[in-house]
Amino acid sequence: MNRLSGKSAIITGGGAGIGAAIALLFCAEGAAVTLVDRDEAALQTTCAAIRTAHANSQVAYFVADIAHPDAAEAALAMALQAHGHVDTLINNAAMRNTSALADASPEEWHALLGVNLVGAANFCRAALPALRKSKGSSIVNVSSCYAVTGRKGMGLYDASKAALLALTRTLACEEAPYGIRANAVCPGSTLTDFHVKKAQAVGKPIEQLKTERQATSLLARWATPEEIAYPVLWLASSEASFITGTTLMVDGGLHVM
């Protein structure tokens, strides 16, 4: 407990799924958090859940489209106003696209990269001055197991997540003199609200959904959002103080299959 006591974190895509799980765990470990998402209702739900679980939590939220050029600076300003400092940045927000590479338009590429890569880069740039002032600060980028493993149908998404790994390595090299660590996690198939709602929309029972990822990991199941949040917590904490530039596979062994 209290592995992040006294720390302040910005978490993008914090309204639901992995981002919400990270936020809940960070608050349990003593951090103040600022959640960024374009879905205000989801942000309110997550903040309410955090306050119910941890009555003394310091949690703020900012509604923004991650792809908007001004979103990062505005979110940083809110985090500093709410908590006084920023020690950790979690770039978790992402959008999906299922177009085949042969069919994807330039507009589709720009829209997806605007969130998954440029949006993350903007948040890094905005947060770096504050992170450089902090002792033991870190950036954790949430990539994907498919950044290193091929598949069909998600080429735009997977390319953006692979680029995020390169961004992480360069950040680690450039920011080490300032004491900032930069790492990435690559989640495997994770049973989030997105997948549940998608199944419900076509009338698929949740129990059936839970059996559908047996071939995408050695462990033959979905991950829970909390199983991704714990490695993110570890990388953000002082327990990982000698780790930077690392890609941590949290994919149930998919990358060795």
Short mmCIF file of C-alpha atoms in Angstrom, two decimals:
data_model
loop_
_atom_site.label_atom_id
_atom_site.label_comp_id
_atom_site.label_asym_id
_atom_site.label_seq_id
_atom_site.Cartn_x
_atom_site.Cartn_y
_atom_site.Cartn_z
CA MET A 1 0.00 0.00 0.00
CA ASN A 2 0.94 3.67 -0.51
CA ARG A 3 3.43 2.91 -3.28
CA LEU A 4 2.38 6.19 -4.92
CA SER A 5 1.85 8.24 -1.78
CA GLY A 6 2.34 11.92 -2.50
CA LYS A 7 2.42 11.38 -6.26
CA SER A 8 0.14 12.99 -8.85
CA ALA A 9 -0.72 11.21 -12.09
CA ILE A 10 -2.44 12.11 -15.34
CA ILE A 11 -4.23 9.14 -16.93
CA THR A 12 -5.61 9.50 -20.44
CA GLY A 13 -8.50 7.29 -21.47
CA GLY A 14 -9.40 7.18 -17.79
CA GLY A 15 -13.15 6.97 -18.21
CA ALA A 16 -13.43 3.20 -18.48
CA GLY A 17 -11.62 -0.07 -19.11
CA ILE A 18 -7.90 -0.25 -18.43
CA GLY A 19 -7.66 3.48 -17.72
CA ALA A 20 -10.34 3.31 -15.04
CA ALA A 21 -8.67 0.27 -13.46
CA ILE A 22 -5.34 2.12 -13.38
CA ALA A 23 -7.00 5.14 -11.78
CA LEU A 24 -8.69 3.06 -9.08
CA LEU A 25 -5.46 1.22 -8.27
CA PHE A 26 -3.38 4.41 -8.24
CA CYS A 27 -5.77 6.02 -5.78
CA ALA A 28 -5.67 2.89 -3.62
CA GLU A 29 -1.90 3.31 -3.54
CA GLY A 30 -2.07 6.94 -2.43
CA ALA A 31 -1.81 8.89 -5.69
CA ALA A 32 -3.82 11.93 -6.69
CA VAL A 33 -5.13 11.47 -10.22
CA THR A 34 -6.40 13.57 -13.09
CA LEU A 35 -8.42 11.55 -15.58
CA VAL A 36 -8.75 12.65 -19.20
CA ASP A 37 -11.37 11.27 -21.56
CA ARG A 38 -13.86 12.58 -24.10
CA ASP A 39 -16.75 10.74 -22.40
CA GLU A 40 -17.83 12.90 -19.46
CA ALA A 41 -20.42 10.42 -18.24
CA ALA A 42 -17.80 7.68 -18.07
CA LEU A 43 -15.42 10.00 -16.22
CA GLN A 44 -18.10 10.84 -13.67
CA THR A 45 -18.87 7.16 -13.16
CA THR A 46 -15.21 6.30 -12.63
CA CYS A 47 -14.63 9.20 -10.26
CA ALA A 48 -17.69 8.19 -8.24
CA ALA A 49 -16.44 4.60 -8.02
CA ILE A 50 -13.04 5.80 -6.83
CA ARG A 51 -14.53 8.03 -4.15
CA THR A 52 -16.79 5.23 -2.97
CA ALA A 53 -13.86 2.82 -2.68
CA HIS A 54 -11.45 5.39 -1.26
CA ALA A 55 -13.24 8.25 0.45
CA ASN A 56 -10.17 10.45 0.80
CA SER A 57 -9.05 10.11 -2.81
CA GLN A 58 -7.88 13.20 -4.67
CA VAL A 59 -9.39 12.79 -8.11
CA ALA A 60 -10.15 15.32 -10.83
CA TYR A 61 -11.20 14.90 -14.43
CA PHE A 62 -10.91 16.79 -17.68
CA VAL A 63 -13.13 16.23 -20.71
CA ALA A 64 -11.14 16.38 -23.94
CA ASP A 65 -10.54 14.77 -27.29
CA ILE A 66 -6.95 13.52 -27.02
CA ALA A 67 -6.39 14.35 -30.68
CA HIS A 68 -7.15 18.04 -30.18
CA PRO A 69 -3.91 20.07 -30.26
CA ASP A 70 -4.81 22.03 -27.12
CA ALA A 71 -6.02 19.09 -25.03
CA ALA A 72 -2.70 18.21 -23.44
CA GLU A 73 -1.79 21.70 -22.27
CA ALA A 74 -5.27 22.25 -20.87
CA ALA A 75 -5.28 18.90 -19.06
CA LEU A 76 -1.86 19.61 -17.57
CA ALA A 77 -3.03 23.01 -16.35
CA MET A 78 -6.01 21.37 -14.62
CA ALA A 79 -3.82 18.72 -13.01
CA LEU A 80 -1.44 21.36 -11.68
CA GLN A 81 -4.32 23.46 -10.41
CA ALA A 82 -5.94 20.47 -8.72
CA HIS A 83 -2.87 18.78 -7.24
CA GLY A 84 0.04 21.23 -7.51
CA HIS A 85 2.44 18.91 -9.33
CA VAL A 86 2.58 16.05 -11.84
CA ASP A 87 4.87 13.07 -11.26
CA THR A 88 3.46 10.42 -13.58
CA LEU A 89 1.89 10.36 -17.04
CA ILE A 90 -0.05 7.33 -18.25
CA ASN A 91 -0.81 7.49 -21.97
CA ASN A 92 -3.66 5.00 -22.21
CA ALA A 93 -6.21 6.64 -24.54
CA ALA A 94 -6.68 4.92 -27.89
CA MET A 95 -9.08 4.55 -30.78
CA ARG A 96 -9.61 1.51 -32.99
CA ASN A 97 -10.03 1.03 -36.73
CA THR A 98 -10.77 -2.26 -38.51
CA SER A 99 -10.06 -1.21 -42.10
CA ALA A 100 -7.69 -3.41 -44.08
CA LEU A 101 -4.48 -1.63 -45.00
CA ALA A 102 -5.43 -1.87 -48.67
CA ASP A 103 -8.63 0.07 -47.98
CA ALA A 104 -7.66 2.58 -45.29
CA SER A 105 -7.96 6.20 -46.35
CA PRO A 106 -5.55 8.99 -45.40
CA GLU A 107 -8.33 10.45 -43.27
CA GLU A 108 -8.60 7.20 -41.30
CA TRP A 109 -4.86 7.15 -40.73
CA HIS A 110 -4.80 10.77 -39.56
CA ALA A 111 -7.74 10.26 -37.19
CA LEU A 112 -6.26 7.19 -35.53
CA LEU A 113 -2.70 8.45 -35.31
CA GLY A 114 -4.02 11.72 -33.94
CA VAL A 115 -5.10 9.87 -30.81
CA ASN A 116 -2.84 6.85 -30.51
CA LEU A 117 0.49 8.45 -31.40
CA VAL A 118 0.33 12.23 -31.84
CA GLY A 119 -2.03 12.59 -28.89
CA ALA A 120 0.36 10.64 -26.67
CA ALA A 121 3.30 12.69 -27.95
CA ASN A 122 1.41 15.91 -27.20
CA PHE A 123 0.75 14.80 -23.64
CA CYS A 124 4.41 13.89 -23.20
CA ARG A 125 5.51 17.29 -24.47
CA ALA A 126 3.04 19.12 -22.25
CA ALA A 127 3.92 17.12 -19.14
CA LEU A 128 7.71 17.05 -19.46
CA PRO A 129 8.40 20.43 -17.79
CA ALA A 130 6.41 19.33 -14.72
CA LEU A 131 7.89 15.83 -14.75
CA ARG A 132 11.42 17.26 -14.90
CA LYS A 133 10.73 19.11 -11.64
CA SER A 134 9.60 15.93 -9.91
CA LYS A 135 11.88 13.40 -8.22
CA GLY A 136 11.35 9.88 -9.49
CA SER A 137 8.92 10.80 -12.26
CA SER A 138 7.84 8.41 -14.98
CA ILE A 139 5.85 7.95 -18.16
CA VAL A 140 4.07 4.68 -18.92
CA ASN A 141 2.67 4.25 -22.42
CA VAL A 142 -0.02 1.64 -22.91
CA SER A 143 0.74 -0.04 -26.23
CA SER A 144 -0.54 -3.46 -27.35
CA CYS A 145 0.68 -7.03 -27.70
CA TYR A 146 -0.08 -6.60 -31.39
CA ALA A 147 2.62 -3.96 -31.63
CA VAL A 148 4.98 -6.95 -31.83
CA THR A 149 2.67 -9.71 -33.09
CA GLY A 150 0.99 -9.72 -36.50
CA ARG A 151 -2.69 -10.22 -37.29
CA LYS A 152 -5.25 -9.23 -39.89
CA GLY A 153 -7.77 -6.43 -39.74
CA MET A 154 -6.24 -3.98 -37.28
CA GLY A 155 -3.23 -2.69 -39.21
CA LEU A 156 -3.75 1.00 -38.45
CA TYR A 157 -4.14 0.37 -34.73
CA ASP A 158 -1.22 -2.04 -34.55
CA ALA A 159 1.09 0.27 -36.50
CA SER A 160 0.27 3.13 -34.13
CA LYS A 161 0.98 0.95 -31.11
CA ALA A 162 4.31 -0.16 -32.58
CA ALA A 163 5.21 3.49 -33.12
CA LEU A 164 4.36 4.14 -29.48
CA LEU A 165 7.07 1.68 -28.48
CA ALA A 166 9.63 3.61 -30.53
CA LEU A 167 8.42 6.83 -28.93
CA THR A 168 8.92 5.25 -25.51
CA ARG A 169 12.50 4.22 -26.24
CA THR A 170 13.40 7.67 -27.52
CA LEU A 171 11.80 9.33 -24.50
CA ALA A 172 13.84 7.09 -22.23
CA CYS A 173 17.05 8.16 -23.96
CA GLU A 174 16.24 11.87 -24.07
CA GLU A 175 14.75 12.27 -20.60
CA ALA A 176 17.11 10.11 -18.54
CA PRO A 177 19.33 13.15 -17.74
CA TYR A 178 16.27 14.74 -16.13
CA GLY A 179 15.50 11.66 -14.04
CA ILE A 180 12.39 10.71 -15.99
CA ARG A 181 11.83 7.03 -16.73
CA ALA A 182 9.76 6.00 -19.77
CA ASN A 183 8.38 2.50 -20.23
CA ALA A 184 5.60 0.75 -22.10
CA VAL A 185 3.22 -2.09 -21.34
CA CYS A 186 1.73 -4.27 -24.08
CA PRO A 187 -1.61 -5.69 -22.93
CA GLY A 188 -3.04 -8.81 -24.47
CA SER A 189 -6.75 -9.50 -24.91
CA THR A 190 -8.41 -7.64 -22.04
CA LEU A 191 -12.09 -7.94 -21.18
CA THR A 192 -13.05 -4.27 -20.94
CA ASP A 193 -16.35 -2.42 -21.12
CA PHE A 194 -15.73 -1.92 -24.85
CA HIS A 195 -15.84 -5.65 -25.58
CA VAL A 196 -18.77 -6.26 -23.22
CA LYS A 197 -20.90 -3.54 -24.82
CA LYS A 198 -19.95 -4.72 -28.30
CA ALA A 199 -21.12 -8.24 -27.42
CA GLN A 200 -24.32 -7.00 -25.82
CA ALA A 201 -25.12 -4.97 -28.93
CA VAL A 202 -25.33 -8.16 -31.00
CA GLY A 203 -27.02 -10.23 -28.32
CA LYS A 204 -23.98 -12.29 -27.41
CA PRO A 205 -24.04 -13.71 -23.85
CA ILE A 206 -21.18 -12.55 -21.65
CA GLU A 207 -20.36 -16.14 -20.72
CA GLN A 208 -19.86 -16.91 -24.40
CA LEU A 209 -17.69 -13.82 -24.79
CA LYS A 210 -15.45 -15.00 -21.96
CA THR A 211 -14.61 -18.20 -23.86
CA GLU A 212 -13.55 -16.52 -27.10
CA ARG A 213 -9.90 -15.68 -26.43
CA GLN A 214 -8.59 -19.12 -25.52
CA ALA A 215 -6.24 -19.12 -28.53
CA THR A 216 -4.73 -15.67 -27.96
CA SER A 217 -2.58 -16.45 -24.92
CA LEU A 218 -0.81 -19.35 -23.30
CA LEU A 219 -3.15 -18.83 -20.34
CA ALA A 220 -6.15 -19.35 -22.65
CA ARG A 221 -8.31 -16.53 -21.32
CA TRP A 222 -8.92 -12.82 -21.29
CA ALA A 223 -7.03 -10.56 -18.92
CA THR A 224 -8.97 -8.40 -16.52
CA PRO A 225 -8.31 -4.64 -16.60
CA GLU A 226 -6.81 -4.96 -13.12
CA GLU A 227 -4.22 -7.43 -14.43
CA ILE A 228 -2.97 -4.70 -16.76
CA ALA A 229 -3.20 -1.98 -14.11
CA TYR A 230 -0.83 -3.73 -11.69
CA PRO A 231 2.17 -3.80 -14.08
CA VAL A 232 1.49 -0.12 -14.87
CA LEU A 233 1.49 0.62 -11.14
CA TRP A 234 4.79 -1.20 -10.71
CA LEU A 235 6.48 0.67 -13.54
CA ALA A 236 5.22 3.98 -12.14
CA SER A 237 6.43 3.20 -8.63
CA SER A 238 9.90 3.47 -7.08
CA GLU A 239 10.08 -0.33 -7.15
CA ALA A 240 10.94 0.03 -10.85
CA SER A 241 13.43 2.85 -10.29
CA PHE A 242 16.16 1.22 -12.41
CA ILE A 243 13.88 0.36 -15.33
CA THR A 244 13.52 2.64 -18.34
CA GLY A 245 13.12 2.16 -22.08
CA THR A 246 11.50 -1.21 -21.43
CA THR A 247 8.57 -2.88 -23.16
CA LEU A 248 6.74 -5.11 -20.70
CA MET A 249 4.58 -7.78 -22.35
CA VAL A 250 1.40 -8.31 -20.32
CA ASP A 251 -0.19 -10.66 -22.81
CA GLY A 252 -0.44 -14.05 -21.16
CA GLY A 253 2.44 -15.29 -23.30
CA LEU A 254 1.00 -14.45 -26.74
CA HIS A 255 4.35 -13.10 -27.94
CA VAL A 256 5.99 -16.54 -27.60
CA MET A 257 3.20 -18.55 -29.24
#
